[in-house]
Coordinates of C-alpha atoms in Angstrom, one line a residue:
X10 CA -14.3 0.1 23.3
X11 CA -10.8 -0.9 24.5
X12 CA -10.4 -4.6 25.3
X13 CA -8.2 -6.0 28.1
X14 CA -4.7 -7.1 27.1
X15 CA -5.1 -10.9 27.1
X16 CA -1.5 -11.6 26.2
X17 CA 0.1 -14.9 26.9
X18 CA 0.6 -15.7 30.6
X19 CA 4.4 -15.6 30.2
X20 CA 4.2 -12.0 28.9
X21 CA 5.4 -9.6 31.6
X22 CA 5.3 -5.9 32.1
X23 CA 7.6 -4.2 29.6
X24 CA 9.8 -2.5 32.1
X25 CA 10.1 -5.7 34.2
X26 CA 11.1 -7.7 31.1
X27 CA 13.7 -5.1 30.1
X28 CA 15.1 -5.0 33.7
X29 CA 15.9 -8.7 33.5
X30 CA 18.1 -8.3 30.5
X31 CA 21.8 -7.5 30.7
X32 CA 22.8 -3.8 30.3
X33 CA 23.8 -4.0 26.7
X34 CA 20.5 -5.7 25.6
X35 CA 18.4 -3.2 27.6
X36 CA 20.2 -0.2 26.1
X37 CA 19.6 -1.6 22.6
X38 CA 15.9 -2.2 23.2
X39 CA 15.3 1.3 24.6
X40 CA 17.3 2.9 21.8
X41 CA 15.4 4.2 18.7
X42 CA 18.0 2.4 16.6
X43 CA 16.6 -0.9 17.7
X44 CA 13.0 0.0 17.0
X45 CA 11.9 -1.7 13.8
X46 CA 11.8 0.2 10.5
X47 CA 10.0 3.6 10.8
X48 CA 9.3 4.3 7.1
X49 CA 5.7 5.3 7.4
X50 CA 3.4 5.4 4.4
X51 CA 1.0 7.6 6.4
X52 CA 3.1 10.8 6.4
X53 CA 3.8 10.3 2.7
X54 CA 0.1 9.8 1.9
X55 CA -0.8 12.9 4.0
X56 CA 1.7 15.0 2.0
X57 CA 0.4 13.7 -1.3
X58 CA -3.2 14.7 -0.2
X59 CA -2.2 18.1 1.0
X60 CA -0.2 18.7 -2.3
X61 CA -3.2 17.6 -4.3
X62 CA -5.6 19.9 -2.3
X63 CA -3.2 22.8 -2.8
X64 CA -3.0 22.1 -6.5
X65 CA -6.8 21.9 -6.7
X66 CA -7.1 25.3 -4.9
X67 CA -4.5 26.9 -7.2
X68 CA -6.4 25.6 -10.3
X69 CA -9.2 28.0 -9.5
X70 CA -7.2 30.7 -11.2
X71 CA -7.7 30.7 -15.0
X72 CA -4.0 30.4 -15.8
X73 CA -3.4 27.5 -13.3
X74 CA -6.5 25.7 -14.6
X75 CA -5.1 25.9 -18.1
X76 CA -1.8 24.4 -17.0
X77 CA -3.5 21.6 -15.0
X78 CA -6.0 20.7 -17.7
X79 CA -3.9 20.7 -20.9
X80 CA -1.9 17.5 -21.4
X81 CA -0.3 18.3 -24.8
X82 CA -0.4 20.9 -27.6
X83 CA 0.5 20.3 -31.3
X84 CA -0.3 22.2 -34.5
X85 CA -2.5 24.7 -32.9
X86 CA -4.6 22.0 -31.1
X87 CA -4.7 21.2 -27.4
X88 CA -5.7 18.0 -25.6
X89 CA -7.9 19.1 -22.7
X90 CA -8.8 16.9 -19.7
X91 CA -11.5 18.3 -17.4
X92 CA -13.4 17.2 -14.3
X93 CA -16.5 19.1 -13.2
X94 CA -19.9 18.8 -11.5
X95 CA -23.2 20.3 -12.6
X96 CA -25.3 22.7 -10.6
X97 CA -28.5 20.7 -11.2
X98 CA -29.4 17.1 -11.8
X99 CA -31.6 17.9 -14.8
X100 CA -30.7 16.8 -18.4
X101 CA -30.7 20.4 -19.4
X102 CA -27.6 21.1 -17.2
X103 CA -25.6 18.5 -19.1
X104 CA -26.9 19.8 -22.4
X105 CA -25.7 23.3 -21.6
X106 CA -22.2 21.9 -20.7
X107 CA -22.0 20.0 -23.9
X108 CA -23.1 23.0 -25.9
X109 CA -20.1 24.9 -24.5
X110 CA -17.8 22.4 -26.1
X111 CA -19.7 22.4 -29.3
X112 CA -19.6 26.2 -29.6
X113 CA -15.8 26.1 -29.7
X114 CA -15.7 23.1 -32.1
X115 CA -14.1 20.9 -29.5
X116 CA -13.7 17.3 -30.7
X117 CA -14.8 15.1 -27.7
X118 CA -12.8 11.9 -27.4
X119 CA -14.2 10.7 -24.1
X120 CA -17.1 11.6 -21.9
X121 CA -18.2 9.8 -18.7
X122 CA -19.9 10.2 -15.4
X123 CA -18.6 8.8 -12.1
X124 CA -19.3 9.2 -8.4
X125 CA -18.0 12.5 -7.1
X126 CA -14.7 12.2 -5.2
X127 CA -15.6 15.2 -3.1
X128 CA -19.5 15.3 -2.8
X129 CA -20.9 18.3 -1.0
X130 CA -23.9 18.1 1.4
X131 CA -27.0 18.6 -0.7
X132 CA -24.9 19.0 -3.8
X133 CA -24.4 16.8 -6.9
X134 CA -23.1 13.3 -6.3
X135 CA -21.8 12.8 -9.9
X136 CA -18.9 14.4 -11.6
X137 CA -18.1 14.5 -15.3
X138 CA -14.8 13.7 -17.0
X139 CA -14.3 15.1 -20.5
X140 CA -11.2 14.6 -22.8
X141 CA -11.4 16.7 -25.9
X142 CA -9.3 18.3 -28.6
X143 CA -9.8 22.1 -29.0
X144 CA -8.1 24.9 -30.9
X145 CA -5.4 26.3 -28.5
X146 CA -6.6 29.9 -29.1
X147 CA -10.1 29.1 -27.8
X148 CA -8.9 27.5 -24.6
X149 CA -9.5 30.5 -22.2
X150 CA -13.0 31.2 -23.7
X151 CA -14.0 27.5 -23.5
X152 CA -13.0 27.2 -19.9
X153 CA -14.8 30.4 -19.1
X154 CA -18.0 29.1 -20.7
X155 CA -17.8 25.7 -18.9
X156 CA -17.3 27.6 -15.5
X157 CA -20.6 29.5 -16.1
X158 CA -22.6 26.2 -16.2
X159 CA -20.6 23.9 -14.0
X160 CA -19.0 23.8 -10.6
X161 CA -15.7 22.5 -9.2
X162 CA -14.0 22.8 -12.7
X163 CA -10.5 21.4 -12.5
X164 CA -7.8 19.8 -14.6
X165 CA -7.6 16.1 -14.5
X166 CA -4.2 15.6 -16.1
X167 CA -3.7 13.0 -18.8
X168 CA -4.1 10.1 -16.4
X169 CA -5.9 11.9 -13.5
X170 CA -3.3 10.4 -11.1
X171 CA -5.8 8.1 -9.4
X172 CA -5.4 5.0 -11.5
X173 CA -2.4 2.8 -10.9
X174 CA -2.7 0.8 -14.2
X175 CA -3.8 -2.6 -15.1
X176 CA -0.9 -4.9 -16.2
X177 CA 2.8 -5.5 -16.4
X178 CA 3.5 -2.0 -17.6
X179 CA 1.8 -0.6 -14.5
X180 CA 4.0 -2.8 -12.3
X181 CA 7.1 -1.4 -14.0
X182 CA 5.8 2.1 -13.9
X183 CA 5.1 2.3 -10.1
X184 CA 8.3 0.7 -8.8
X185 CA 10.9 3.3 -9.3
X186 CA 11.9 5.0 -6.0
X187 CA 12.3 8.7 -6.2
X188 CA 16.0 9.7 -6.4
X189 CA 15.1 12.8 -4.5
X190 CA 14.1 10.8 -1.4
X191 CA 16.8 9.8 1.1
X192 CA 18.0 6.2 0.6
X193 CA 19.1 5.8 4.2
X194 CA 19.6 8.1 7.1
X195 CA 21.5 5.8 9.3
X196 CA 25.3 6.2 9.1
X197 CA 24.9 9.2 6.8
X198 CA 28.2 10.7 7.8
X199 CA 30.1 7.4 7.4
X200 CA 31.5 7.5 3.8
X201 CA 32.3 3.7 3.8
X202 CA 28.8 3.0 5.0
X203 CA 27.2 5.3 2.4
X204 CA 29.2 3.8 -0.4
X205 CA 28.1 0.3 0.6
X206 CA 24.4 1.4 0.7
X207 CA 24.8 3.1 -2.7
X208 CA 26.1 -0.2 -4.2
X209 CA 23.1 -2.1 -2.9
X210 CA 20.8 0.7 -4.0
X211 CA 22.2 0.6 -7.5
X212 CA 21.2 -3.1 -7.8
X213 CA 17.6 -2.0 -7.1
X214 CA 17.8 0.9 -9.6
X215 CA 19.0 -1.4 -12.4
X216 CA 16.6 -4.2 -11.7
X217 CA 13.7 -4.9 -14.1
X218 CA 10.6 -6.7 -13.0
X219 CA 10.6 -10.3 -14.1
X220 CA 14.3 -10.7 -14.2
X221 CA 16.1 -12.8 -11.5
X222 CA 17.1 -10.6 -8.5
X223 CA 20.9 -10.2 -8.5
X224 CA 22.7 -11.9 -5.6
X225 CA 24.5 -9.8 -3.1
X226 CA 27.8 -10.7 -1.4
X227 CA 27.3 -9.5 2.2
X228 CA 30.2 -8.4 4.4
X229 CA 31.3 -10.0 7.6
X230 CA 30.0 -7.0 9.5
X231 CA 26.6 -7.2 7.9
X232 CA 26.3 -10.9 8.6
X233 CA 27.3 -10.3 12.3
X234 CA 24.5 -7.7 12.6
X235 CA 22.1 -10.1 11.0
X236 CA 23.1 -12.9 13.4
X237 CA 22.6 -10.7 16.5
X238 CA 19.1 -9.6 15.4
X239 CA 18.2 -13.1 14.1
X240 CA 19.0 -15.0 17.2
X241 CA 17.6 -12.4 19.5
X242 CA 14.2 -12.2 17.8
X243 CA 14.0 -16.0 17.2
X244 CA 14.2 -16.6 20.9
X245 CA 11.1 -14.4 21.4
X246 CA 9.0 -15.7 18.4
X247 CA 8.0 -18.9 20.2
X248 CA 6.0 -17.0 22.8
X249 CA 5.1 -13.8 21.0
X250 CA 4.7 -14.5 17.2
X251 CA 1.5 -15.8 15.6
X252 CA 1.2 -19.4 14.4
X253 CA 1.4 -18.4 10.7
X254 CA 4.7 -16.6 11.2
X255 CA 6.2 -19.6 13.2
X256 CA 5.2 -22.1 10.5
X257 CA 6.5 -20.0 7.6
X258 CA 9.7 -19.2 9.5
X259 CA 10.5 -22.9 9.8
X260 CA 9.9 -23.4 6.1
X261 CA 12.1 -20.5 5.2
X262 CA 14.9 -22.0 7.3
X263 CA 14.5 -25.3 5.4
X264 CA 14.1 -24.1 1.9
X265 CA 15.2 -20.4 1.5
X266 CA 18.5 -20.1 3.3
X267 CA 17.3 -18.5 6.6
X268 CA 19.9 -19.1 9.2
X269 CA 21.9 -17.0 11.6
X270 CA 25.2 -17.1 9.8
X271 CA 23.9 -16.1 6.3
X272 CA 21.6 -13.4 5.0
X273 CA 19.0 -14.9 2.6
X274 CA 19.2 -13.9 -1.1
X275 CA 16.1 -12.1 -2.3
X276 CA 15.7 -14.3 -5.4
X277 CA 15.5 -17.5 -3.3
X278 CA 13.0 -15.9 -1.0
X279 CA 10.9 -14.5 -3.9
X280 CA 10.7 -17.9 -5.5
X281 CA 9.6 -19.4 -2.2
X282 CA 6.8 -16.8 -1.8
X283 CA 5.6 -17.2 -5.4
X284 CA 5.2 -21.0 -4.9
X285 CA 3.3 -20.4 -1.6
X286 CA 1.0 -17.5 -2.2
X287 CA 1.9 -15.9 -5.6
X288 CA 3.6 -12.9 -4.1
X289 CA 6.9 -11.8 -5.6
X290 CA 9.6 -9.5 -4.2
X291 CA 10.8 -6.4 -6.0
X292 CA 13.8 -4.6 -4.7
X293 CA 13.7 -0.8 -4.5
X294 CA 16.3 1.7 -3.7
X295 CA 14.3 4.0 -1.4
X296 CA 10.9 5.2 -0.4
X297 CA 7.9 4.9 -2.8
X298 CA 4.8 7.0 -2.8
X299 CA 2.0 5.5 -0.7
X300 CA -0.2 5.2 -3.8
X301 CA 2.5 3.3 -5.8
X302 CA 3.4 1.0 -2.9
X303 CA -0.2 0.0 -2.2
X304 CA -0.9 -0.4 -5.9
X305 CA 1.9 -3.0 -6.2
X306 CA 0.2 -5.1 -3.5
X307 CA -2.8 -5.4 -5.8
X308 CA -0.6 -7.2 -8.3
X309 CA 0.9 -9.4 -5.5
X310 CA 4.2 -7.6 -5.8
X311 CA 5.9 -6.6 -2.5
X312 CA 8.4 -3.9 -3.0
X313 CA 11.1 -4.0 -0.4
X314 CA 14.2 -1.9 0.5
X315 CA 17.3 -3.7 1.9
X316 CA 19.6 -0.7 1.6
X317 CA 20.4 -0.9 5.4
X318 CA 20.8 -3.8 7.8
X319 CA 17.8 -2.5 9.8
X320 CA 15.6 -2.5 6.6
X321 CA 16.9 -5.9 5.6
X322 CA 15.9 -7.4 9.0
X323 CA 12.5 -5.7 8.9
X324 CA 11.7 -7.0 5.4
X325 CA 13.1 -10.5 5.7
X326 CA 12.1 -11.3 9.4
X327 CA 8.9 -9.3 9.6
X328 CA 7.2 -9.1 6.2
X329 CA 8.3 -12.2 4.3
X330 CA 7.1 -14.9 6.7
X331 CA 3.7 -13.4 6.9
X332 CA 3.4 -13.1 3.1
X333 CA 3.9 -16.9 2.9
X334 CA 0.5 -17.4 4.5
X335 CA -2.4 -17.5 2.0
X336 CA -5.0 -15.7 4.1
X337 CA -2.7 -12.9 5.1
X338 CA -1.4 -12.6 1.6
X339 CA -5.0 -12.1 0.4
X340 CA -5.5 -9.5 3.1
X341 CA -2.5 -7.6 1.9
X342 CA -3.6 -7.8 -1.7
X343 CA -7.1 -6.6 -0.7
X344 CA -5.6 -3.4 0.8
X345 CA -3.8 -2.8 -2.6
X346 CA -7.0 -3.5 -4.6
X347 CA -8.9 -1.0 -2.4
X348 CA -6.3 1.7 -3.2
X349 CA -6.8 1.6 -7.0
X350 CA -8.8 4.6 -8.1
X351 CA -9.2 5.8 -4.5
X352 CA -8.9 9.5 -3.7
X353 CA -5.8 10.9 -1.9
X354 CA -7.9 11.1 1.3
X355 CA -8.7 7.4 1.1
X356 CA -5.1 6.6 0.3
X357 CA -4.1 8.2 3.6
X358 CA -6.7 6.2 5.5
X359 CA -5.6 2.9 3.8
X360 CA -2.0 3.7 4.6
X361 CA -3.0 4.1 8.3
X362 CA -4.9 0.8 8.1
X363 CA -1.8 -0.8 6.7
X364 CA 0.2 0.6 9.6
X365 CA -2.0 -0.8 12.3
X366 CA -2.4 -4.2 10.6
X367 CA 0.4 -5.3 8.3
X368 CA 3.0 -3.3 10.3
X369 CA 1.7 -3.4 13.9
X370 CA -1.2 -5.8 14.0
X371 CA -2.1 -8.3 16.8
X372 CA -4.4 -11.3 16.6
X373 CA -6.1 -13.8 18.9
X374 CA -5.0 -17.4 18.8
X375 CA -6.1 -20.1 21.4
X376 CA -7.2 -17.4 23.9
X377 CA -3.9 -15.5 23.7
X378 CA -2.8 -12.4 21.8
X379 CA 0.0 -12.8 19.3
X380 CA 1.9 -10.5 17.0
X381 CA 1.6 -10.6 13.2
X382 CA 2.7 -7.1 12.3
X383 CA 6.1 -6.8 10.6
X384 CA 7.1 -3.8 12.7
X385 CA 6.6 -5.9 15.8
X386 CA 8.2 -9.1 14.5
X387 CA 11.4 -7.2 13.5
X388 CA 11.8 -5.2 16.7
X389 CA 12.7 -7.1 19.9
X390 CA 11.8 -4.1 22.1
X391 CA 8.4 -3.3 20.5
X392 CA 7.5 -7.0 20.4
X393 CA 7.9 -7.1 24.2
X394 CA 6.1 -3.8 24.6
X395 CA 3.1 -4.7 22.4
X396 CA 2.3 -7.8 24.5
X397 CA 3.0 -6.2 27.9
X398 CA 0.6 -4.5 30.2
X399 CA 1.5 -0.9 29.1
X400 CA -0.2 -0.3 25.7
X401 CA -3.9 0.0 25.1
X402 CA -5.3 -2.9 23.1
X403 CA -8.5 -2.3 21.0
X404 CA -10.6 -4.7 18.9
X405 CA -9.9 -4.2 15.2
X406 CA -12.3 -1.9 13.5
X407 CA -11.2 -0.6 10.1
X408 CA -13.1 2.7 10.4
X409 CA -11.4 3.5 13.7
X410 CA -8.0 2.2 12.7
X411 CA -8.0 4.3 9.5
X412 CA -8.1 7.5 11.5
X413 CA -6.1 6.5 14.6
X414 CA -3.1 8.8 15.3
X415 CA 0.2 6.8 15.0
X416 CA 3.6 7.0 16.4
X417 CA 6.8 6.7 14.4
X418 CA 9.4 7.9 16.8
X419 CA 8.9 5.4 19.7
X420 CA 6.6 2.5 20.5
X421 CA 2.9 2.6 19.8
X422 CA 0.5 3.4 22.6
X423 CA -2.4 1.7 20.9
X424 CA -2.6 -1.6 19.0
X425 CA -5.5 -3.3 17.3
X426 CA -6.2 -7.0 17.8
X427 CA -8.2 -9.1 15.2
X428 CA -10.2 -12.2 16.1
X429 CA -8.5 -13.9 13.1
X430 CA -7.0 -13.1 9.7
X431 CA -10.2 -14.2 8.1
X432 CA -12.2 -11.8 10.3
X433 CA -9.8 -9.0 9.5
X434 CA -10.1 -9.7 5.8
X435 CA -13.9 -9.7 5.9
X436 CA -13.9 -6.4 7.8
X437 CA -11.4 -4.8 5.4
X438 CA -13.5 -5.9 2.4
X439 CA -16.6 -4.3 4.0
X440 CA -14.7 -1.1 4.5
X441 CA -13.3 -1.1 1.0
X442 CA -16.8 -1.6 -0.5
X443 CA -17.8 1.8 0.9
X444 CA -14.9 3.7 -0.7
X445 CA -16.3 5.9 -3.5
X446 CA -14.5 5.3 -6.8
X447 CA -15.6 5.2 -10.4
X448 CA -15.1 1.4 -10.9
X449 CA -14.6 -1.9 -9.2
X450 CA -11.5 -4.1 -9.8
X451 CA -10.6 -7.8 -9.8
X452 CA -7.1 -9.4 -10.0
X453 CA -6.8 -12.0 -12.8
X454 CA -4.3 -14.6 -11.5
X455 CA -3.8 -16.0 -15.1
X456 CA -2.7 -12.8 -16.8
X457 CA -1.5 -11.1 -13.5
X458 CA -3.4 -8.0 -14.6
X459 CA -6.3 -6.0 -13.1
X460 CA -9.7 -6.4 -14.6
X461 CA -11.8 -3.2 -14.4
X462 CA -15.5 -4.1 -13.7
X463 CA -17.0 -1.0 -15.1
X464 CA -19.6 -2.5 -17.6
X465 CA -22.1 -5.3 -17.7
X466 CA -19.9 -7.1 -20.3
X467 CA -16.9 -7.0 -18.0
X468 CA -18.9 -8.3 -15.0
X469 CA -20.4 -11.2 -17.1
X470 CA -16.9 -12.2 -18.3
X471 CA -15.7 -12.3 -14.8
X472 CA -18.7 -14.3 -13.7
X473 CA -18.0 -16.9 -16.4
X474 CA -14.6 -17.6 -14.7
X475 CA -16.3 -18.0 -11.3
X476 CA -18.8 -20.4 -12.8
X477 CA -16.0 -22.5 -14.3
X478 CA -14.3 -22.7 -10.9
X479 CA -17.6 -23.6 -9.1
X480 CA -18.2 -26.3 -11.7
X481 CA -14.8 -27.8 -11.0
X482 CA -15.3 -27.7 -7.2
X483 CA -18.8 -29.2 -7.5
X484 CA -17.4 -32.1 -9.6
X485 CA -14.7 -32.7 -7.0
X486 CA -17.3 -32.8 -4.2
X487 CA -19.5 -35.3 -6.1
X488 CA -16.5 -37.5 -6.8
X489 CA -15.6 -37.5 -3.1
X490 CA -19.2 -38.2 -2.0

């Protein structure tokens, strides 16, 4: 149910606020160029899902299934990766499926069951994953036999595409932006501008995770643009930004080179964040896939693009201050953890959740509505609009936000307001607990890796760490008492 817009008393109607500005400022605010960064993960996630669905449909043909299921062939042997469901829940159904592999002398390397990613009404709720080695000549006959006793037979690929990895190698593997994606559309016909963007993008392409982020010498024109945006937005933060953003912004000005006449260096900002919340910055040269971007959040790595002045302002003025708050940093990481092992459909929903929270979220503080989304905090026009009387303000509900239509060409017509960051975090965790995936995960802050909780042994090992922490806290409480 929509809630009334309880923005601060000083917030005015959007059109009235714009009318009180001079002509140059008003034109800038109403121009799409001044609207914060519009690189939406949602459209990317939707395309990934549609592509996967098309590939799955195509794999119903024998030749396509072979291509999708075989990961490598050598010396007359093929490595086969299959996912399938069984027509019945009886043990005999599984026995018949295994018999098909035995008939063709397949050497099974791995066999496991998992919750079905696409369960059908009244159908099986488990699917089977098999990795096996089989003579290449027997592949067509084997697949035909499996299809006679199983349903939804499809190739899984060597890594099944739904697991983002567990450690440092995974962080390296998901951070390369696709060269086929446009680096920047702004100023595309300006050769000088394009050359400058290419130079900055090259730094990101060459960067290796864990190395110091190279320093950039910004031009006078870039600094002038930064100054205009910096001073304009800062004047609005006092009345429109949430408390956490204001506090972090002051610290960034004191310790990380935030000021109107100088663009902060990413290495200085990354060190500041790591000391505050454990998050690190990782420069990229363009757009990432939605799955890869969300996965990096699980490792407390924020991948940012500064190839254009607009992107630079969005990342440094919108995202960075919020990532310096512990509760919000945990909220961001929780979205990333929820994405690991999720289906393409769930990735699309999580991307939409990210859009309406991390990018365009509102929260209540001291009876007023404040902005915490980076898309708002880096756009003077949308920051005014979001707290005016024009948009519809709804209470944050992850199930509703995950399917809410979004707007990436102009200002949002709907925003979601949270009671607090802690409340939003609890609701997100409840939502994530209902995502069907074959395992649960936990971030290990000591190894900076993801622990997969898929066995009693793994869970016991994780509980031991929790018990150690509880013992330390209990000892501290007794010492105080």
